[in-house]
Each structure stands twice: as C-alpha cells, then as structure tokens.
Coordinates of C-alpha atoms and ligand atoms in Angstrom, one line a residue:
M1 CA 92.9 143.2 98.0
N2 CA 94.3 143.4 101.6
V3 CA 95.0 139.9 103.0
L4 CA 95.5 139.4 106.6
L5 CA 97.4 136.1 107.4
V6 CA 96.6 134.9 110.9
Y7 CA 98.2 132.2 112.9
P8 CA 96.3 131.1 116.0
E9 CA 97.9 130.7 119.5
F10 CA 99.5 127.5 120.7
P11 CA 98.4 126.4 124.2
D12 CA 101.0 126.2 126.8
T13 CA 102.5 122.8 126.0
F14 CA 105.8 120.9 126.1
W15 CA 106.3 122.0 122.5
S16 CA 105.6 125.7 123.0
F17 CA 108.8 126.1 125.0
K18 CA 107.0 129.2 126.4
H19 CA 108.7 129.1 129.9
A20 CA 112.1 128.7 128.2
L21 CA 111.5 131.5 125.7
E22 CA 111.2 133.9 128.6
F23 CA 114.9 133.4 129.4
V24 CA 115.9 134.5 125.9
G25 CA 113.4 137.3 125.6
K26 CA 111.6 135.6 122.6
R27 CA 107.9 135.3 122.0
A28 CA 107.7 132.1 119.9
A29 CA 109.8 129.1 119.1
L30 CA 109.1 129.0 115.4
P31 CA 107.4 131.0 112.7
P32 CA 104.2 129.9 110.7
L33 CA 106.0 128.6 107.7
G34 CA 102.8 127.4 106.0
L35 CA 101.4 131.0 105.9
L36 CA 104.7 132.5 104.8
T37 CA 104.7 130.0 101.9
V38 CA 101.1 130.7 101.0
A39 CA 101.8 134.4 101.1
A40 CA 104.4 133.8 98.3
M41 CA 101.7 132.2 96.1
L42 CA 99.3 135.1 96.2
P43 CA 98.9 137.7 93.4
R44 CA 101.7 140.2 93.6
Q45 CA 99.4 143.2 93.6
W46 CA 97.7 142.0 96.8
A47 CA 98.8 143.6 100.0
T48 CA 99.7 141.1 102.8
R49 CA 100.1 141.4 106.5
L50 CA 101.0 138.6 108.9
V51 CA 99.7 138.4 112.5
D52 CA 101.2 135.5 114.4
T53 CA 99.1 135.6 117.6
N54 CA 101.9 133.8 119.5
V55 CA 103.9 136.9 119.0
R56 CA 101.4 139.8 119.0
A57 CA 97.7 140.3 119.4
L58 CA 95.2 140.6 116.6
T59 CA 93.9 144.1 116.8
E60 CA 90.7 145.9 115.6
K61 CA 93.0 148.0 113.3
D62 CA 94.2 144.8 111.6
L63 CA 90.7 143.7 111.0
A64 CA 89.6 147.2 109.7
W65 CA 92.6 147.1 107.3
A66 CA 91.7 143.6 105.8
D67 CA 89.4 142.6 103.0
C68 CA 90.0 138.9 103.6
V69 CA 91.6 136.7 106.2
F70 CA 93.7 133.6 105.6
V71 CA 93.9 131.3 108.7
S72 CA 96.3 128.4 109.1
A73 CA 96.4 125.9 112.1
M74 CA 97.3 122.5 113.4
V75 CA 94.8 120.5 115.5
V76 CA 96.5 121.7 118.7
Q77 CA 95.5 125.3 117.8
R78 CA 91.8 124.4 117.3
E79 CA 90.3 126.5 120.0
S80 CA 92.3 129.6 119.2
A81 CA 91.5 129.2 115.5
R82 CA 87.8 129.0 116.4
R83 CA 87.9 132.3 118.3
I84 CA 89.8 134.0 115.5
I85 CA 87.4 132.8 112.9
T86 CA 84.4 134.1 115.0
R87 CA 86.1 137.5 115.4
C88 CA 86.8 137.8 111.7
K89 CA 83.3 136.9 110.7
E90 CA 81.9 139.4 113.2
A91 CA 84.1 142.0 111.5
G92 CA 82.4 141.0 108.2
L93 CA 85.5 139.5 106.6
R94 CA 85.8 136.7 104.2
V95 CA 87.7 133.8 105.8
V96 CA 89.8 131.3 103.9
A97 CA 91.2 128.4 105.9
G98 CA 94.0 125.9 105.2
G99 CA 96.7 123.8 106.9
P100 CA 96.7 120.5 108.8
L101 CA 93.8 121.3 111.2
F102 CA 91.3 122.0 108.4
S103 CA 92.7 119.3 106.1
S104 CA 91.9 116.9 108.9
E105 CA 88.5 118.2 110.1
H106 CA 87.2 121.1 108.0
E107 CA 83.5 120.1 108.3
K108 CA 83.6 121.2 112.0
F109 CA 84.1 124.9 111.0
E110 CA 80.8 126.1 109.6
A111 CA 81.7 129.8 109.7
V112 CA 84.6 129.5 107.3
D113 CA 83.8 130.8 103.8
H114 CA 86.4 128.8 101.8
F115 CA 88.6 125.8 102.7
V116 CA 91.8 125.5 100.6
L117 CA 92.9 122.1 101.9
N118 CA 96.0 119.9 101.5
E119 CA 99.0 121.4 99.8
A120 CA 98.4 125.0 98.7
E121 CA 100.7 124.4 95.7
L122 CA 97.8 122.3 94.2
T123 CA 94.6 123.8 95.7
L124 CA 95.3 127.6 95.9
P125 CA 95.7 128.3 92.1
P126 CA 92.1 127.0 91.3
F127 CA 90.7 128.9 94.3
L128 CA 92.4 132.1 93.1
E129 CA 91.2 131.6 89.5
D130 CA 87.6 131.0 90.7
L131 CA 87.8 134.0 93.0
A132 CA 88.9 136.2 90.1
S133 CA 86.0 135.0 88.0
G134 CA 83.6 135.6 90.9
R135 CA 82.6 132.0 91.5
P136 CA 84.7 130.6 94.3
R137 CA 83.6 127.2 95.7
R138 CA 83.6 126.4 99.4
V139 CA 86.0 123.5 99.4
Y140 CA 89.2 122.9 97.4
S141 CA 91.1 119.7 98.1
S142 CA 93.4 117.3 96.3
S143 CA 94.5 113.7 96.7
E144 CA 97.6 114.4 94.7
F145 CA 101.0 115.5 96.2
A146 CA 102.8 118.6 95.1
D147 CA 106.1 118.9 93.4
L148 CA 108.2 121.0 95.9
R149 CA 110.5 122.2 93.1
Q150 CA 107.6 124.5 92.2
T151 CA 107.2 125.8 95.8
P152 CA 108.1 129.5 96.0
M153 CA 110.4 130.9 98.6
P154 CA 108.6 131.7 101.9
R155 CA 108.2 135.4 102.5
W156 CA 110.2 135.7 105.8
E157 CA 110.2 139.4 105.4
L158 CA 106.6 139.4 106.7
L159 CA 108.0 138.3 110.1
D160 CA 109.4 140.3 112.9
V161 CA 112.3 137.7 113.1
K162 CA 113.7 139.1 116.3
R163 CA 110.7 137.7 118.2
Y164 CA 111.4 134.1 117.3
A165 CA 113.9 131.7 118.9
S166 CA 114.4 129.8 115.6
M167 CA 113.6 130.1 111.9
S168 CA 112.3 127.1 109.9
I169 CA 112.9 125.9 106.4
Q170 CA 111.5 122.9 104.6
F171 CA 113.6 120.6 102.3
S172 CA 111.2 117.7 101.9
R173 CA 107.7 116.4 102.7
G174 CA 106.5 112.8 103.2
C175 CA 108.0 109.9 105.1
P176 CA 108.9 106.4 103.7
F177 CA 107.7 104.8 106.9
N178 CA 104.2 104.2 107.9
C179 CA 103.6 104.3 111.7
D180 CA 99.9 103.9 112.2
F181 CA 99.4 106.8 114.7
C182 CA 101.1 109.4 112.6
N183 CA 99.4 112.0 110.5
V184 CA 102.3 112.6 108.2
T185 CA 101.7 109.8 105.7
A186 CA 97.9 110.5 105.7
L187 CA 98.5 114.2 105.0
L188 CA 101.7 114.1 103.0
G189 CA 102.3 110.6 101.7
R190 CA 105.1 108.1 101.8
R191 CA 107.0 109.3 98.7
V192 CA 109.6 111.8 99.8
R193 CA 109.3 114.9 97.7
M194 CA 112.2 117.4 97.8
K195 CA 113.1 120.9 96.9
S196 CA 116.3 121.3 94.9
S197 CA 119.6 122.3 96.6
P198 CA 119.6 125.7 94.8
Q199 CA 116.2 126.4 96.3
I200 CA 117.4 125.6 99.8
I201 CA 120.5 127.7 99.4
A202 CA 118.5 130.6 98.0
E203 CA 116.2 130.3 101.1
L204 CA 119.1 130.3 103.5
D205 CA 120.6 133.3 101.6
S206 CA 117.4 135.2 102.0
L207 CA 117.3 134.4 105.8
Y208 CA 120.9 135.4 106.1
A209 CA 120.3 138.6 104.3
L210 CA 117.5 139.4 106.8
G211 CA 120.2 139.2 109.4
W212 CA 119.3 135.8 110.8
R213 CA 122.2 134.1 112.5
G214 CA 120.3 131.9 114.9
D215 CA 119.1 128.3 114.7
V216 CA 117.2 127.0 111.6
F217 CA 114.9 124.0 111.9
F218 CA 114.6 121.8 108.8
V219 CA 110.9 120.9 109.4
D220 CA 111.1 117.8 107.3
D221 CA 108.9 114.8 108.3
N222 CA 112.0 112.6 108.0
F223 CA 115.1 114.5 106.9
I224 CA 116.9 111.3 105.9
G225 CA 114.0 110.0 103.8
N226 CA 116.3 110.1 100.7
K227 CA 119.8 109.6 101.9
R228 CA 121.4 109.5 98.4
V229 CA 120.2 113.0 97.5
L230 CA 121.4 114.2 101.0
K231 CA 124.9 112.8 100.5
D232 CA 125.4 113.6 96.9
D233 CA 123.7 116.9 96.7
L234 CA 122.1 118.8 99.6
L235 CA 124.7 118.3 102.4
P236 CA 127.7 119.2 100.1
A237 CA 125.8 122.3 99.1
L238 CA 125.2 123.2 102.7
I239 CA 128.8 122.6 103.6
A240 CA 129.9 125.0 100.8
W241 CA 127.3 127.6 101.9
R242 CA 128.5 127.6 105.5
K243 CA 132.2 128.1 104.7
D244 CA 132.1 131.9 104.9
K245 CA 129.2 132.2 107.4
T246 CA 128.9 132.5 111.2
G247 CA 126.1 131.2 113.3
N248 CA 123.1 129.4 111.8
Q249 CA 123.1 126.0 113.3
F250 CA 120.6 123.5 112.0
F251 CA 118.3 120.9 113.6
T252 CA 115.8 118.5 112.2
E253 CA 113.7 115.3 112.6
A254 CA 114.9 111.9 111.4
S255 CA 114.3 108.2 111.9
I256 CA 116.6 106.1 114.1
N257 CA 118.3 104.4 111.1
L258 CA 120.4 107.5 111.0
A259 CA 122.5 105.7 113.6
D260 CA 123.4 103.1 111.0
D261 CA 125.0 105.6 108.6
A262 CA 128.2 107.1 110.1
P263 CA 129.2 108.9 106.8
L264 CA 125.8 110.6 106.7
M265 CA 126.0 111.7 110.3
D266 CA 129.5 113.1 109.7
L267 CA 128.2 115.0 106.7
M268 CA 125.2 116.4 108.6
V269 CA 127.5 117.6 111.4
E270 CA 129.9 119.2 108.9
A271 CA 126.9 120.9 107.3
G272 CA 125.9 122.5 110.6
F273 CA 123.3 120.1 112.1
R274 CA 123.5 119.9 115.9
K275 CA 120.2 118.4 117.0
V276 CA 117.9 115.7 115.7
F277 CA 114.4 114.7 117.0
V278 CA 113.8 111.0 116.7
G279 CA 110.6 109.1 117.3
I280 CA 111.7 106.4 119.7
E281 CA 108.2 105.7 121.0
T282 CA 108.8 102.6 123.1
P283 CA 111.5 100.0 124.1
D284 CA 108.8 97.3 123.8
E285 CA 109.2 95.2 120.6
D286 CA 105.5 94.1 120.6
S287 CA 104.2 97.6 120.8
L288 CA 106.6 98.7 118.0
A289 CA 105.2 95.9 115.8
E290 CA 101.6 96.9 116.8
C291 CA 102.0 100.4 115.5
S292 CA 104.1 99.3 112.4
K293 CA 107.2 101.2 113.5
V294 CA 109.3 98.6 111.8
Q295 CA 112.4 100.9 111.6
N296 CA 112.7 100.8 115.4
G297 CA 112.4 97.1 115.8
N298 CA 115.1 94.6 116.6
R299 CA 117.7 97.2 117.5
D300 CA 119.6 98.3 120.5
L301 CA 117.9 101.7 120.7
V302 CA 120.0 103.1 123.6
E303 CA 123.2 102.3 121.7
D304 CA 121.7 103.9 118.5
V305 CA 121.1 107.1 120.5
K306 CA 124.6 107.1 121.9
R307 CA 126.1 106.6 118.4
I308 CA 124.2 109.6 117.2
Q309 CA 125.3 111.7 120.2
R310 CA 128.9 110.6 119.7
A311 CA 128.8 111.7 116.1
G312 CA 128.0 115.2 117.3
L313 CA 124.2 115.4 117.3
Q314 CA 122.1 115.9 120.3
V315 CA 119.1 113.5 120.3
Q316 CA 115.6 114.7 121.3
G317 CA 113.2 111.9 121.6
G318 CA 109.4 111.2 121.4
F319 CA 108.0 108.4 123.6
I320 CA 104.5 106.9 123.8
V321 CA 102.6 104.9 126.3
G322 CA 99.2 103.4 125.9
F323 CA 99.8 100.7 123.2
D324 CA 97.6 97.6 123.5
H325 CA 100.8 95.5 124.2
D326 CA 102.0 97.8 127.0
Q327 CA 102.2 95.8 130.3
P328 CA 102.2 97.5 133.7
S329 CA 106.0 97.3 133.6
I330 CA 106.2 99.7 130.6
F331 CA 106.3 102.8 132.8
Q332 CA 109.4 101.8 134.6
R333 CA 110.9 100.5 131.4
Q334 CA 110.4 103.9 129.7
I335 CA 111.9 105.6 132.7
D336 CA 115.0 103.4 132.6
F337 CA 115.4 103.8 128.9
I338 CA 115.1 107.6 129.0
Q339 CA 117.6 107.9 131.9
R340 CA 120.1 105.5 130.3
S341 CA 119.9 107.1 126.8
G342 CA 120.8 110.6 128.0
I343 CA 117.9 112.0 125.9
V344 CA 117.4 115.2 127.8
T345 CA 114.5 116.5 125.8
A346 CA 112.3 113.5 126.2
M347 CA 108.7 114.2 125.1
V348 CA 106.5 111.4 126.6
G349 CA 102.9 111.2 125.4
L350 CA 99.8 109.1 125.6
L351 CA 98.9 107.3 122.4
Q352 CA 96.2 109.4 120.6
A353 CA 94.4 108.6 117.4
P354 CA 94.3 111.6 115.1
A355 CA 91.5 111.6 112.5
G356 CA 92.8 110.3 109.2
T357 CA 95.3 107.9 110.6
R358 CA 95.2 104.1 110.3
L359 CA 95.1 103.9 114.1
Y360 CA 91.9 106.0 114.1
E361 CA 90.3 103.6 111.7
R362 CA 91.4 100.6 113.7
M363 CA 90.0 102.1 117.0
K364 CA 86.8 103.1 115.3
K365 CA 86.3 99.6 114.1
Q366 CA 86.9 98.3 117.6
D367 CA 84.5 100.9 119.0
R368 CA 87.3 102.3 121.2
L369 CA 87.2 106.0 120.3
C370 CA 86.2 108.4 123.0
G371 CA 86.0 111.9 121.5
E372 CA 88.5 113.7 119.3
S373 CA 92.2 113.9 119.8
S374 CA 93.4 117.1 121.4
G375 CA 96.2 117.2 118.8
D376 CA 98.8 117.4 121.6
N377 CA 99.8 113.9 122.7
V378 CA 101.8 115.3 125.7
D379 CA 98.8 116.9 127.4
G380 CA 97.9 113.8 129.4
T381 CA 94.7 113.1 127.4
T382 CA 93.7 110.5 124.9
N383 CA 90.8 109.7 122.6
I384 CA 91.4 105.9 122.8
I385 CA 89.9 103.5 125.3
P386 CA 93.2 101.8 126.3
A387 CA 93.7 98.0 126.7
M388 CA 94.8 98.6 130.3
S389 CA 92.5 100.7 132.5
M390 CA 92.5 104.4 131.8
E391 CA 93.3 104.9 135.5
S392 CA 96.4 102.7 135.4
L393 CA 97.5 104.4 132.2
K394 CA 97.2 107.9 133.5
E395 CA 98.7 106.9 136.8
G396 CA 101.7 105.3 135.1
Y397 CA 102.1 108.2 132.8
R398 CA 102.1 110.7 135.7
R399 CA 104.8 108.5 137.3
I400 CA 107.1 108.8 134.2
L401 CA 106.7 112.6 134.1
D402 CA 107.2 112.9 137.9
H403 CA 110.4 110.9 137.6
I404 CA 112.1 112.2 134.5
Y405 CA 111.7 115.9 135.0
T406 CA 112.5 116.1 138.7
P407 CA 115.8 118.1 139.1
E408 CA 117.6 115.0 140.5
H409 CA 116.8 112.8 137.4
Y410 CA 116.7 115.6 134.8
Y411 CA 120.1 116.9 135.8
G412 CA 121.5 113.4 136.1
R413 CA 120.3 112.6 132.5
L414 CA 121.8 115.9 131.3
R415 CA 125.2 114.8 132.7
T416 CA 124.9 111.4 131.0
F417 CA 124.3 113.3 127.7
L418 CA 127.2 115.7 128.3
R419 CA 129.6 112.7 128.9
E420 CA 128.6 111.0 125.7
Y421 CA 128.2 114.0 123.3
R422 CA 131.2 114.9 121.1
P423 CA 130.5 118.4 119.9
P424 CA 132.0 119.5 116.6
K425 CA 134.6 122.2 116.5
A426 CA 132.8 125.1 115.1
R427 CA 132.7 128.9 115.3
G428 CA 129.9 130.0 117.5
H429 CA 128.0 133.2 117.2
L430 CA 127.4 134.8 120.5
Q431 CA 124.0 136.6 120.6
F432 CA 122.8 139.1 123.1
S433 CA 119.9 136.7 123.9
H434 CA 122.4 134.0 125.0
V435 CA 124.0 136.4 127.5
L436 CA 120.5 137.4 128.7
A437 CA 119.6 133.7 129.1
L438 CA 122.7 132.9 131.1
V439 CA 122.1 135.9 133.5
R440 CA 118.5 135.0 133.9
S441 CA 119.3 131.4 134.6
F442 CA 121.8 132.4 137.3
Y443 CA 118.9 134.1 139.1
R444 CA 115.9 131.9 138.3
L445 CA 117.5 128.5 138.5
G446 CA 120.6 129.2 140.6
I447 CA 119.1 131.5 143.2
V448 CA 115.3 131.3 143.5
G449 CA 114.8 127.9 141.8
S450 CA 114.3 124.7 143.9
E451 CA 116.8 123.1 141.5
R452 CA 119.6 125.5 142.5
L453 CA 121.9 122.8 144.0
Y454 CA 121.7 120.7 140.9
Y455 CA 122.1 123.7 138.7
W456 CA 125.4 124.9 140.3
R457 CA 126.7 121.3 140.5
L458 CA 126.0 120.9 136.8
L459 CA 127.7 124.2 135.9
F460 CA 130.8 123.4 138.0
W461 CA 131.0 119.8 136.7
T462 CA 130.7 121.0 133.1
Q463 CA 133.3 123.8 133.5
L464 CA 135.7 121.2 134.9
R465 CA 135.0 118.2 132.7
R466 CA 133.5 119.5 129.4
P467 CA 134.0 123.3 129.4
R468 CA 133.1 123.6 125.7
L469 CA 129.6 122.3 126.5
L470 CA 128.7 125.0 129.0
P471 CA 126.3 126.8 126.7
E472 CA 124.5 123.4 126.0
A473 CA 124.3 122.7 129.7
V474 CA 122.7 126.1 130.4
I475 CA 120.2 125.8 127.5
L476 CA 119.2 122.4 128.6
A477 CA 118.8 123.4 132.3
I478 CA 116.5 126.2 131.0
C479 CA 114.5 123.7 129.0
G480 CA 114.1 121.5 132.2
Y481 CA 112.5 124.5 133.9
H482 CA 110.0 124.7 131.1
F483 CA 109.2 121.0 131.2
R484 CA 108.7 121.1 135.0
K485 CA 106.3 124.0 134.6
I486 CA 104.3 122.2 132.0
C487 CA 104.1 119.0 134.1
E488 CA 102.8 121.0 137.1
R489 CA 100.0 122.4 134.9
H490 CA 98.9 119.8 132.5
V491 CA 98.8 116.3 133.9
T492 CA 96.0 115.5 136.3
Ligands
B12_1 C1 107.4 122.5 112.4 C2 106.3 121.6 113.0 C3 106.0 121.9 114.3 C4 106.5 123.1 115.1 C5 105.5 124.2 115.0 C6 106.1 125.4 114.4 C7 105.0 126.5 114.0 N1 105.1 127.6 114.5 O1 104.2 126.2 113.2 C8 106.6 122.4 116.5 C9 107.9 121.7 116.7 C10 106.4 123.4 117.6 C11 105.5 121.4 116.4 C12 104.8 120.9 117.4 C13 103.8 120.0 117.3 N2 103.3 119.4 116.2 CO1 104.0 119.8 114.5 N3 104.8 119.8 112.8 C14 105.7 120.6 112.3 C15 106.0 120.1 110.9 C16 107.2 119.1 111.0 C17 106.3 121.1 109.9 C18 105.3 122.3 109.8 C19 105.7 123.2 108.7 O2 106.2 124.2 108.9 N4 105.4 122.7 107.4 C20 105.8 123.5 106.3 C21 104.6 124.2 105.7 C22 105.0 124.8 104.4 O3 103.6 123.3 105.5 P1 102.1 123.5 106.1 O4 102.2 124.3 107.3 O5 101.4 122.2 106.1 O6 101.5 124.4 104.9 C23 101.2 123.9 103.7 C24 99.7 123.5 103.6 O7 99.2 122.9 104.8 C25 98.9 124.7 103.2 N5 98.5 125.6 104.2 C26 99.0 125.8 105.5 N6 98.3 126.8 106.0 C27 97.5 127.3 105.2 C28 96.6 128.4 105.3 C29 95.8 128.7 104.1 C30 94.9 129.9 104.2 C31 96.0 128.0 102.9 C32 95.2 128.4 101.7 C33 96.8 126.9 102.8 C34 97.6 126.6 104.0 O8 99.9 125.3 102.3 C35 101.2 125.1 102.7 C36 102.0 124.8 101.5 O9 101.5 123.6 100.9 C37 104.7 119.4 110.5 C38 104.8 118.3 109.5 C39 104.7 118.9 108.1 N7 105.3 118.3 107.2 O10 104.0 119.9 107.9 C40 104.2 118.9 111.9 C41 102.8 118.8 112.2 C42 102.1 120.0 111.6 N8 102.7 118.8 113.7 C43 101.9 118.0 114.1 C44 101.7 117.8 115.5 C45 100.7 116.7 115.9 C46 102.4 118.5 116.5 C47 102.3 118.3 118.0 C48 100.9 118.3 118.5 C49 103.2 117.1 118.4 C50 102.6 116.3 119.6 N9 103.2 116.5 120.7 O11 101.8 115.5 119.4 C51 103.0 119.6 118.5 C52 102.0 120.6 118.9 C53 102.4 122.0 119.0 C54 102.3 122.6 120.4 N10 102.9 123.7 120.6 O12 101.7 122.1 121.3 C55 101.0 117.4 113.1 C56 99.7 118.1 112.9 C57 98.5 117.2 112.7 C58 97.3 118.0 112.5 N11 96.4 117.5 111.8 O13 97.2 119.1 113.1 C59 102.0 117.5 111.8 C60 101.3 117.5 110.5 C61 103.0 116.3 111.9 C62 102.3 114.9 112.1 N12 102.9 114.0 112.8 O14 101.3 114.6 111.7 N13 105.2 121.1 115.1

C-alpha cells in the first residue's frame, strides 16, 4: 500500500508567520506533527510519502503514486482540505481523514471515505484491522483518551526539515483548566496525559541526529499542567540532555500561574526554554469570570508577565475582545495593557465559538450563533452575535490592531520588553538563515520599509544598552513586519 499523507495549506494569518518566514528563507513555521505521528502507527510494510502543501505543491505524480490518502487538518485549513479531498477523489483515491477539523465537524465532508477521529492511538488500530479484513467502517471515534506512553516516535525523516523554521515535539495533552471558548478540553480532556522523559529524550535525539539545531516547540496545551513531573523528571532530563549540545532552544504554551513558581521558571530556562505563549485574554475581571478563566482572575497580570520576562522567558500573549461583559472602554484597556506588559507578539482576536465548546452550547441556547467559526480568531470575524453591536466591536478591534502594530507603538513595546528581559547565558548556534534574515532586514526594514527610522533607532539602542539582545531585537522587528502585513489584509 502506498500512502500519501497530505497537510492542507494555512491561510495567510497572524499564526502563519508567512511574511517573516521570507526573511529566513523558510516555507513553514512548523511541521504537521499529527501526520508524522500517524505515519509511525501504520504497518511497516506500507510505503509512506508526506506532502505538506505549505512547503510544496501536491502534484499529479504524487496522486498517481498513491493508493490511499491520509488528510489531517485544523478548522482554519477547512477550505484547502476541501480542495485536496476533491482532487484526491477525482484521482480515484481512497481518502482517510483525521485531526481536529474532522473530529469537530466530520459530517460536513461527504466525499471522505473514512473518518478516523479523535486520537489515532485509539481509533487507528480498529480501522487498520477492519481494512485488513476488508470491512472498514466510515467513522471511527472514541470518547476515551489515549495513554501517551504508547505513542510512537513521530517520523521526522519524512520531512524536508530545512524548509521549516521550527520543529515540534509533544510532551503532554490536555489542560487542567476549563476556559469555555477553548477546544482543547473538548478534544483532549482536562486530565494531563504525558509521555515519559525517556520518550522525549529519544525524540530529541532523533531530531538532533537529523541535524536539527534550530528551535523546538513543545506543542503542549499547557506545558505546566503537571508541575511535579516537570520539576522532578522532565526538566532535569532536558538539562542533562543539553549539556553537550549546541542550539535547540525550546518554546511552549503555559498558563499564567507559571509566574508564581520561580524555581519552575529557573528550571525551564536552564533546560533551554526561551519563549512561552500565555493566554492572557483580557484585563477585565468580569469577562475572565464569564469565560471561566479562573487562573487569570484576581492577579496583577502585567506584573506576572514581567516576572516571567525577568526569569528569562519571552512572553507571547493571546488577547480576546467580544465578551458579554466588555464595555466600550475595553479596547483602550487592552491597548494599555499590551503596551505596558511589553508583550511584543500580542495576538488579539475576536471571541469565536468553535463547535464542541461550552461557549458554543451557551450561544446556541441563547440563539446567538451566526454561522460557523472560521477557526482563526484573529481574522476579524466571529460567529457570535455580540452583546455590544457588531459594528462597535469590529471598530474597536480595528482600533486595537491599528494601534499596537504601528511602528511607533510596536517598536516602543519592543523596547519595553528588552529593558525587562533577562536572557540566560547560553551558547548560541549561528545559522546561515539568521545571517540571511539580518541582511534582508537591513534592506526591507532599514532601507525600503516605512518603519526604517524606528528600526535603526532600535538597533542602535539595543547595541548600546542590551547588546546581547540584538538577535532578539532583529527577529521581533521582522515579526512586526509580518503582523503589519496581516493587519493590512485581514481586518475590514
Ligand atoms: C502546534 C499547534 C499549532 C501550530 C500549527 C503547527 C502545524 N503545522 O500544525 C500553530 C502555532 C501555527 C497553531 C496555530 C493555530 N492553532 Co493550533 N494548535 C497547535 C497544538 C498546540 C498542537 C498541534 C499538534 O501538533 N499536536 C500534536 C499532534 C500529535 O496531535 P494532532 O495533530 O491532534 O494529531 C493527533 C490526532 O488528531 C490524530 N490525527 C491528526 N491528523 C490525523 C490524520 C489522520 C488521517 C488520522 C487517521 C489521524 C489524525 O492523530 C494524532 C495522534 O493522536 C494544538 C493543540 C493540540 N493539543 O493538538 C492546537 C490546535 C490544533 N490549534 C487550534 C487553533 C484554533 C489554532 C489557531 C486557529 C489559533 C487561533 N488564532 O485561533 C491557529 C491557526 C493556524 C493558522 N496558521 O492560522 C485548535 C484547533 C481546533 C480545531 N478544531 O481545529 C487546537 C486543537 C487548540 C485549541 N485551542 O483548541 N497551532
């Protein structure tokens, strides 16, 4: 059996980092880890080939080679997934689909032959058995959650790693918190399930053996979901692993209570973590209570962010407007919060209700759903009829984006961050792509860009005050260019 694993294209969004990737000469930010993991669960005698359409086109030759196609996608890839499925069916191929898009809304994809939903560790084996006996069903799903200690090592060798800005690895699934707009607890549960440290070390060894020295994203829903295991087991193992290595910096996602645990932050930094994405959502206490984001309530969130930055971790933040409790002042409050916190990579979105979430059920009951969620909450759309008028919401949202990404405020925030951030002393690993990015940024941002004045001021300021942070300053200036491009395009 020849199996073609196909990953649909991401639209041009905040998260695609497409305009920043041009600077480093890469095609995609991250690889399709779900498909790489599924590939490792297929019978050994099957031939597998991966086409990540974010990196290269799906060709007629690929289709002619294949007997069967496995497609994976998130909701945000819906349209590209549809086009790929149609093409594969026209080529007479059997199509098997899995991943978060299909687990959330498989009934909308009539052309697919088999849905292998939820976690493949549980649903793929029965599908493969039935296929072998010639009686495969159309839908395989499970309400159980998998034991990640049984998850095989992803087959990274199927990738052309040079085309990616970062690699990804997964230590745990699930999140102990229960924010009502988030898909994670619906898809993956509240119990944090973990791989063992030896599994993670073996995965890192395998990436290192492939020659990977760049960033690695721990794609956990909440990396600090089980702090005890991190402190006693995984982080000491990572620290030992890194002793004789160069490169390979880590980043991840975690909840804000990370700021309460200085020893944990120190261990993470020692283990090689440099960035953490935190769902801040809103400075408004009532809105936090509305969405059950209890972990963010009754805290000084700006001070929390600064504590994490001072520990040596750059904070990226997610923000949301459109809660029922949001007053007209929320837009300016978000702007003030973002600017004061020094969160440079601030992803601000409109509240959306993805199918399967508690928010979706609440909105349905109140008859306030208008269509399906686009799957990308930073594209300026929503499927909720907001409490304030849609016009005021969109106008206020536009105002936030117009403010925080303009060169004046973006570069100002960047400096706030550089002042606060205490980077760890660590051996860097200079890559050709970094030199390329620097040279391209000189030209695009420093010569032809409208931000050139701010760019050179930042570089001189950093060289004078925080010379060790020059690489961060350049990378973040490049990200700012991407954010501005997206703003111009997406928000109407
Ligand atoms: C890494 C990640 C990203 C990366 C994407 C990298 C990439 N190339 O895929 C980045 C940071 C870019 C990203 C962005 C976004 N993401 Co994201 N992301 C994740 C995260 C944290 C990990 C994904 C991952 O690698 N998992 C590890 C693999 C092993 O798991 P998996 O892919 O689910 O695969 C398993 C099963 O699903 C199944 N499976 C998967 N594919 C297939 C295919 C077949 C054929 C079969 C049989 C089985 C199968 O088997 C695997 C093993 O069990 C998940 C959360 C999560 N825990 O999965 C959210 C998640 C996928 N993202 C989500 C969202 C909403 C987004 C954003 C839209 C955020 C936003 N702004 O609102 C953006 C959109 C992207 C864009 N460019 O616009 C949602 C998706 C919800 C949905 N129903 O689609 C998730 C589930 C998180 C959440 N909050 O709910 N994301």
